[in-house]
Amino acid sequence: MTDQWWKRAVVYQIYPRSFADSNGDGIGDLRGIIGRLDYLADLGVDVVWLSPVYPSPMDDNGYDISDYQAIDPAFGTLADFDELVAGLHERRIRLVMDLVVNHTSDEHPWFEESRSGRDSAKRDWYWWRPEPNNWASFFSGSAWEYDAGSREHYLHLFSRKQPDLNWENPEVREAVYTMMRWWLDRGVDGFRMDVINFISKVVDLPDGVMRPGERYGDGTPYVFSGPRIHEFLHEMHEAVFAGHDGSLLVVGEMPGVTVKEAGLFTDPDREEVDMVFQFAHMSVDQGATKWERIPFSLPKLKGSLGQWQEGLGETGWNSLYWNNHDQPRVVSRFGDDDEFRVRSAKMLGTVLHLHRGTPYIYQGEELGMTNMDFSGIDDFRDIESLNHYSAATAAGHSPVHVLDALRHMSRDNARTPMQWDGTRHAGFTAGEPWIPVNPNHTEINAAAQEHDAGSVLAHYRRLVALRHDEPVVAHGDFTMLLAQHPHIYAFVRRLGDVRLLVLGNFSSDPQPVDVPDASSWANADIVLSNVDPVDGEGLELRPWEARVYKLDLEST
Ligand code: TEU
Ligand code: CA
């Protein structure tokens, strides 16, 4: 088995549109990232995952690609890209690109040729039907669009400008593998593969179940991890990754994936992917849809993450994340973004990063950035949010109610500009930002935390260092404790004679902690905490406190 270096790695996700703008047009770009490489090196991360920077009409901010082998002028040039790769590699940081091949843009030459006529050579590169089925799009409305020119409908699980590719067609697969090899030859170190478990569909596209009150059916049972998904991913491994003797990182984003399926996808012997992004813990505070909030329950969150720790304990591997460009900020969601913002941000990072798996830091998470207090619908930019607003209000939901749901769950909460300093527009741009900067940047910003040992940034640097220095963090097994405790997250990691006890208080009240054989931890060292421990107080955690004990049986 190749050296699975990514088990010791920490990944940093950059959403280029909102990271750093170098030319004052209010849109982040590659030269902006190049200007911040030392910041990433100081944080200690091993990999950068770069969300899409390819030419795109930007209907879904780049997840709608019209040319896979170039850079969108808004982000820069291929020369800028090569300079970025060189700058990262100089700092021993690898670059993982975003691979969006479940669908293309409707302005991609492949689709333009496909829609040019029913007998087009690329007609079968997409899903065309005389009549649509009843499937819903993830961005509201039908998953089908009528093309007047060729008088048929095409499938688009996301926006109508994101037609789904037909992976049943070997020409499509070969074209994708050729493109992937082109980027690897250019020095790229792997891929984050967008909704990659959607590429194999049940080919007769049966109607989905209609939920009461819904206009469209749920097609996901015929899309999630379809009949040929393992065949396609293994074929891709053979065609693209096999020659790279494990030096790459390949992570599949897989909405709806089960623990069992993930065990198959990430089993090294099966040569499919190294790890997956699963979403179970991202819906613990959601009702039937992401817009219907339900009260947060810590036992439910522990139940979900615990199940994945156990399920992939022997074979396979987990990705660990609270945030990405599709989720609201975790400190506002599961933490306390007011009185205890700094402490809860550190506690959430500690609890996540010490699980078994590869942790992902989303830009700004290491600063404790919060959700945005959006004033009205005009503040939003995200197609999913805007489509939901118009669909929900058209269906009679009160705009106030829908706006409230958007404030909590909209993806735009993750997409407000990176807060580099306290100046106008947070040092993100000298121009007018494409989306408003969070006014709390005057308090929450990188410059203020750079040299502050008590900052969230300093704590994340310590977290990354702990994974690099303590093999138990990367390779230890995982045992959940106090699974039903409503406020305490507690677990043990073990590797040989070394044990870690990780404790986190998810409440604004002090919490006594009664862990099994507590006495054995009495003479353990505290290797990380977010509140200066007071001696002799036994195992009681203050509000939002995190503490990590290390016991080395060999030395005691
Ligand atoms: O996201 C897929 C996906 O699962 C999200 O749409 C998610 O369900 C939703 O946003 C949560 O609310 C990927 C990309 O990460 C996302 O940015 C793209 O919009 C989407 O695919 C289509 O490419
Ligand atoms: Ca720019």
PDB file of N, CA and C in Angstrom, residues 220-277:
ATOM      1  N   THR A 220     -33.434  11.644  -6.441  1.00  0.00           N
ATOM      2  CA  THR A 220     -32.132  11.264  -5.884  1.00  0.00           C
ATOM      3  C   THR A 220     -31.922   9.744  -5.765  1.00  0.00           C
ATOM      4  N   PRO A 221     -32.957   8.934  -5.487  1.00  0.00           N
ATOM      5  CA  PRO A 221     -32.702   7.485  -5.411  1.00  0.00           C
ATOM      6  C   PRO A 221     -32.159   6.916  -6.717  1.00  0.00           C
ATOM      7  N   TYR A 222     -32.353   7.632  -7.841  1.00  0.00           N
ATOM      8  CA  TYR A 222     -31.905   7.146  -9.158  1.00  0.00           C
ATOM      9  C   TYR A 222     -30.634   7.871  -9.597  1.00  0.00           C
ATOM     10  N   VAL A 223     -30.100   8.694  -8.679  1.00  0.00           N
ATOM     11  CA  VAL A 223     -28.901   9.494  -9.004  1.00  0.00           C
ATOM     12  C   VAL A 223     -27.753   9.219  -8.028  1.00  0.00           C
ATOM     13  N   PHE A 224     -28.104   9.118  -6.715  1.00  0.00           N
ATOM     14  CA  PHE A 224     -27.073   8.906  -5.689  1.00  0.00           C
ATOM     15  C   PHE A 224     -26.419   7.531  -5.854  1.00  0.00           C
ATOM     16  N   SER A 225     -25.113   7.514  -6.077  1.00  0.00           N
ATOM     17  CA  SER A 225     -24.361   6.241  -6.115  1.00  0.00           C
ATOM     18  C   SER A 225     -25.060   5.225  -6.994  1.00  0.00           C
ATOM     19  N   GLY A 226     -25.204   5.577  -8.294  1.00  0.00           N
ATOM     20  CA  GLY A 226     -25.950   4.760  -9.257  1.00  0.00           C
ATOM     21  C   GLY A 226     -25.274   3.433  -9.588  1.00  0.00           C
ATOM     22  N   PRO A 227     -25.905   2.660 -10.495  1.00  0.00           N
ATOM     23  CA  PRO A 227     -25.495   1.265 -10.754  1.00  0.00           C
ATOM     24  C   PRO A 227     -24.031   1.099 -11.195  1.00  0.00           C
ATOM     25  N   ARG A 228     -23.454   2.092 -11.911  1.00  0.00           N
ATOM     26  CA  ARG A 228     -22.093   1.890 -12.442  1.00  0.00           C
ATOM     27  C   ARG A 228     -21.077   2.777 -11.748  1.00  0.00           C
ATOM     28  N   ILE A 229     -21.452   3.341 -10.589  1.00  0.00           N
ATOM     29  CA  ILE A 229     -20.564   4.334  -9.970  1.00  0.00           C
ATOM     30  C   ILE A 229     -19.196   3.746  -9.600  1.00  0.00           C
ATOM     31  N   HIS A 230     -19.147   2.535  -9.056  1.00  0.00           N
ATOM     32  CA  HIS A 230     -17.847   1.959  -8.680  1.00  0.00           C
ATOM     33  C   HIS A 230     -17.035   1.617  -9.930  1.00  0.00           C
ATOM     34  N   GLU A 231     -17.723   1.189 -10.963  1.00  0.00           N
ATOM     35  CA  GLU A 231     -17.033   0.872 -12.235  1.00  0.00           C
ATOM     36  C   GLU A 231     -16.382   2.131 -12.796  1.00  0.00           C
ATOM     37  N   PHE A 232     -17.150   3.238 -12.802  1.00  0.00           N
ATOM     38  CA  PHE A 232     -16.622   4.489 -13.361  1.00  0.00           C
ATOM     39  C   PHE A 232     -15.445   5.008 -12.523  1.00  0.00           C
ATOM     40  N   LEU A 233     -15.562   4.956 -11.192  1.00  0.00           N
ATOM     41  CA  LEU A 233     -14.494   5.530 -10.360  1.00  0.00           C
ATOM     42  C   LEU A 233     -13.234   4.676 -10.415  1.00  0.00           C
ATOM     43  N   HIS A 234     -13.412   3.361 -10.557  1.00  0.00           N
ATOM     44  CA  HIS A 234     -12.215   2.516 -10.678  1.00  0.00           C
ATOM     45  C   HIS A 234     -11.561   2.724 -12.041  1.00  0.00           C
ATOM     46  N   GLU A 235     -12.393   2.877 -13.058  1.00  0.00           N
ATOM     47  CA  GLU A 235     -11.873   3.136 -14.417  1.00  0.00           C
ATOM     48  C   GLU A 235     -11.093   4.453 -14.414  1.00  0.00           C
ATOM     49  N   MET A 236     -11.653   5.464 -13.738  1.00  0.00           N
ATOM     50  CA  MET A 236     -10.969   6.756 -13.647  1.00  0.00           C
ATOM     51  C   MET A 236      -9.627   6.598 -12.934  1.00  0.00           C
ATOM     52  N   HIS A 237      -9.622   5.802 -11.852  1.00  0.00           N
ATOM     53  CA  HIS A 237      -8.380   5.576 -11.106  1.00  0.00           C
ATOM     54  C   HIS A 237      -7.327   4.972 -12.024  1.00  0.00           C
ATOM     55  N   GLU A 238      -7.748   3.965 -12.789  1.00  0.00           N
ATOM     56  CA  GLU A 238      -6.806   3.292 -13.691  1.00  0.00           C
ATOM     57  C   GLU A 238      -6.316   4.248 -14.766  1.00  0.00           C
ATOM     58  N   ALA A 239      -7.227   5.068 -15.286  1.00  0.00           N
ATOM     59  CA  ALA A 239      -6.916   5.927 -16.449  1.00  0.00           C
ATOM     60  C   ALA A 239      -6.136   7.184 -16.056  1.00  0.00           C
ATOM     61  N   VAL A 240      -6.280   7.613 -14.799  1.00  0.00           N
ATOM     62  CA  VAL A 240      -5.715   8.929 -14.443  1.00  0.00           C
ATOM     63  C   VAL A 240      -4.747   8.858 -13.255  1.00  0.00           C
ATOM     64  N   PHE A 241      -5.113   8.164 -12.187  1.00  0.00           N
ATOM     65  CA  PHE A 241      -4.341   8.250 -10.943  1.00  0.00           C
ATOM     66  C   PHE A 241      -3.303   7.148 -10.795  1.00  0.00           C
ATOM     67  N   ALA A 242      -3.548   6.017 -11.464  1.00  0.00           N
ATOM     68  CA  ALA A 242      -2.728   4.817 -11.201  1.00  0.00           C
ATOM     69  C   ALA A 242      -1.232   5.116 -11.297  1.00  0.00           C
ATOM     70  N   GLY A 243      -0.837   5.940 -12.270  1.00  0.00           N
ATOM     71  CA  GLY A 243       0.624   6.116 -12.465  1.00  0.00           C
ATOM     72  C   GLY A 243       1.267   7.038 -11.453  1.00  0.00           C
ATOM     73  N   HIS A 244       0.520   7.544 -10.494  1.00  0.00           N
ATOM     74  CA  HIS A 244       1.068   8.573  -9.599  1.00  0.00           C
ATOM     75  C   HIS A 244       1.404   8.017  -8.213  1.00  0.00           C
ATOM     76  N   ASP A 245       1.585   6.749  -8.089  1.00  0.00           N
ATOM     77  CA  ASP A 245       2.000   5.996  -6.859  1.00  0.00           C
ATOM     78  C   ASP A 245       1.600   6.707  -5.567  1.00  0.00           C
ATOM     79  N   GLY A 246       0.359   7.112  -5.465  1.00  0.00           N
ATOM     80  CA  GLY A 246      -0.168   7.581  -4.183  1.00  0.00           C
ATOM     81  C   GLY A 246       0.229   8.989  -3.798  1.00  0.00           C
ATOM     82  N   SER A 247       0.863   9.717  -4.702  1.00  0.00           N
ATOM     83  CA  SER A 247       1.291  11.084  -4.321  1.00  0.00           C
ATOM     84  C   SER A 247       0.130  12.070  -4.414  1.00  0.00           C
ATOM     85  N   LEU A 248      -1.021  11.596  -4.902  1.00  0.00           N
ATOM     86  CA  LEU A 248      -2.155  12.507  -5.111  1.00  0.00           C
ATOM     87  C   LEU A 248      -3.154  12.422  -3.958  1.00  0.00           C
ATOM     88  N   LEU A 249      -4.022  13.435  -3.859  1.00  0.00           N
ATOM     89  CA  LEU A 249      -5.174  13.401  -2.949  1.00  0.00           C
ATOM     90  C   LEU A 249      -6.427  13.452  -3.820  1.00  0.00           C
ATOM     91  N   VAL A 250      -7.281  12.456  -3.651  1.00  0.00           N
ATOM     92  CA  VAL A 250      -8.525  12.391  -4.431  1.00  0.00           C
ATOM     93  C   VAL A 250      -9.687  12.265  -3.457  1.00  0.00           C
ATOM     94  N   VAL A 251     -10.528  13.326  -3.390  1.00  0.00           N
ATOM     95  CA  VAL A 251     -11.674  13.312  -2.482  1.00  0.00           C
ATOM     96  C   VAL A 251     -12.946  13.524  -3.288  1.00  0.00           C
ATOM     97  N   GLY A 252     -13.918  12.652  -3.021  1.00  0.00           N
ATOM     98  CA  GLY A 252     -15.185  12.725  -3.752  1.00  0.00           C
ATOM     99  C   GLY A 252     -16.266  13.386  -2.901  1.00  0.00           C
ATOM    100  N   GLU A 253     -16.904  14.465  -3.422  1.00  0.00           N
ATOM    101  CA  GLU A 253     -18.046  15.073  -2.722  1.00  0.00           C
ATOM    102  C   GLU A 253     -19.256  14.200  -3.048  1.00  0.00           C
ATOM    103  N   MET A 254     -19.887  13.661  -2.023  1.00  0.00           N
ATOM    104  CA  MET A 254     -20.934  12.653  -2.270  1.00  0.00           C
ATOM    105  C   MET A 254     -22.173  12.881  -1.410  1.00  0.00           C
ATOM    106  N   PRO A 255     -23.036  13.854  -1.809  1.00  0.00           N
ATOM    107  CA  PRO A 255     -24.292  14.021  -1.077  1.00  0.00           C
ATOM    108  C   PRO A 255     -25.070  12.707  -1.058  1.00  0.00           C
ATOM    109  N   GLY A 256     -25.629  12.379   0.076  1.00  0.00           N
ATOM    110  CA  GLY A 256     -26.477  11.182   0.168  1.00  0.00           C
ATOM    111  C   GLY A 256     -25.724   9.878   0.332  1.00  0.00           C
ATOM    112  N   VAL A 257     -24.367   9.931   0.392  1.00  0.00           N
ATOM    113  CA  VAL A 257     -23.616   8.667   0.500  1.00  0.00           C
ATOM    114  C   VAL A 257     -23.811   8.058   1.891  1.00  0.00           C
ATOM    115  N   THR A 258     -23.857   6.707   1.931  1.00  0.00           N
ATOM    116  CA  THR A 258     -24.015   6.016   3.222  1.00  0.00           C
ATOM    117  C   THR A 258     -22.651   5.567   3.731  1.00  0.00           C
ATOM    118  N   VAL A 259     -22.582   5.215   5.001  1.00  0.00           N
ATOM    119  CA  VAL A 259     -21.322   4.741   5.592  1.00  0.00           C
ATOM    120  C   VAL A 259     -20.831   3.500   4.835  1.00  0.00           C
ATOM    121  N   LYS A 260     -21.774   2.629   4.525  1.00  0.00           N
ATOM    122  CA  LYS A 260     -21.419   1.368   3.843  1.00  0.00           C
ATOM    123  C   LYS A 260     -20.809   1.669   2.472  1.00  0.00           C
ATOM    124  N   GLU A 261     -21.484   2.533   1.725  1.00  0.00           N
ATOM    125  CA  GLU A 261     -20.972   2.886   0.389  1.00  0.00           C
ATOM    126  C   GLU A 261     -19.608   3.558   0.511  1.00  0.00           C
ATOM    127  N   ALA A 262     -19.461   4.449   1.503  1.00  0.00           N
ATOM    128  CA  ALA A 262     -18.190   5.173   1.669  1.00  0.00           C
ATOM    129  C   ALA A 262     -17.058   4.207   1.985  1.00  0.00           C
ATOM    130  N   GLY A 263     -17.397   3.139   2.712  1.00  0.00           N
ATOM    131  CA  GLY A 263     -16.386   2.120   3.011  1.00  0.00           C
ATOM    132  C   GLY A 263     -15.872   1.472   1.735  1.00  0.00           C
ATOM    133  N   LEU A 264     -16.757   1.298   0.766  1.00  0.00           N
ATOM    134  CA  LEU A 264     -16.359   0.719  -0.527  1.00  0.00           C
ATOM    135  C   LEU A 264     -15.574   1.748  -1.345  1.00  0.00           C
ATOM    136  N   PHE A 265     -16.077   2.984  -1.398  1.00  0.00           N
ATOM    137  CA  PHE A 265     -15.424   4.018  -2.207  1.00  0.00           C
ATOM    138  C   PHE A 265     -13.994   4.291  -1.733  1.00  0.00           C
ATOM    139  N   THR A 266     -13.782   4.217  -0.388  1.00  0.00           N
ATOM    140  CA  THR A 266     -12.475   4.644   0.157  1.00  0.00           C
ATOM    141  C   THR A 266     -11.604   3.468   0.599  1.00  0.00           C
ATOM    142  N   ASP A 267     -12.023   2.240   0.275  1.00  0.00           N
ATOM    143  CA  ASP A 267     -11.202   1.064   0.578  1.00  0.00           C
ATOM    144  C   ASP A 267     -10.003   1.082  -0.373  1.00  0.00           C
ATOM    145  N   PRO A 268      -8.775   1.268   0.124  1.00  0.00           N
ATOM    146  CA  PRO A 268      -7.609   1.409  -0.775  1.00  0.00           C
ATOM    147  C   PRO A 268      -7.480   0.260  -1.770  1.00  0.00           C
ATOM    148  N   ASP A 269      -7.881  -0.945  -1.346  1.00  0.00           N
ATOM    149  CA  ASP A 269      -7.746  -2.108  -2.244  1.00  0.00           C
ATOM    150  C   ASP A 269      -8.650  -1.984  -3.462  1.00  0.00           C
ATOM    151  N   ARG A 270      -9.701  -1.186  -3.367  1.00  0.00           N
ATOM    152  CA  ARG A 270     -10.630  -1.058  -4.497  1.00  0.00           C
ATOM    153  C   ARG A 270     -10.204   0.036  -5.471  1.00  0.00           C
ATOM    154  N   GLU A 271      -9.237   0.907  -5.046  1.00  0.00           N
ATOM    155  CA  GLU A 271      -8.677   1.942  -5.964  1.00  0.00           C
ATOM    156  C   GLU A 271      -9.785   2.743  -6.641  1.00  0.00           C
ATOM    157  N   GLU A 272     -10.505   3.480  -5.806  1.00  0.00           N
ATOM    158  CA  GLU A 272     -11.531   4.416  -6.311  1.00  0.00           C
ATOM    159  C   GLU A 272     -11.161   5.830  -5.843  1.00  0.00           C
ATOM    160  N   VAL A 273     -11.465   6.214  -4.610  1.00  0.00           N
ATOM    161  CA  VAL A 273     -11.053   7.535  -4.094  1.00  0.00           C
ATOM    162  C   VAL A 273     -10.391   7.357  -2.723  1.00  0.00           C
ATOM    163  N   ASP A 274      -9.702   8.422  -2.249  1.00  0.00           N
ATOM    164  CA  ASP A 274      -9.034   8.331  -0.942  1.00  0.00           C
ATOM    165  C   ASP A 274     -10.007   8.620   0.197  1.00  0.00           C
ATOM    166  N   MET A 275     -10.945   9.518  -0.027  1.00  0.00           N
ATOM    167  CA  MET A 275     -11.900   9.898   1.019  1.00  0.00           C
ATOM    168  C   MET A 275     -13.108  10.554   0.363  1.00  0.00           C
ATOM    169  N   VAL A 276     -14.184  10.695   1.127  1.00  0.00           N
ATOM    170  CA  VAL A 276     -15.393  11.321   0.589  1.00  0.00           C
ATOM    171  C   VAL A 276     -15.832  12.451   1.512  1.00  0.00           C
ATOM    172  N   PHE A 277     -16.596  13.388   0.960  1.00  0.00           N
ATOM    173  CA  PHE A 277     -17.334  14.354   1.768  1.00  0.00           C
ATOM    174  C   PHE A 277     -18.748  13.812   1.902  1.00  0.00           C
TER     175      PHE A 277
END
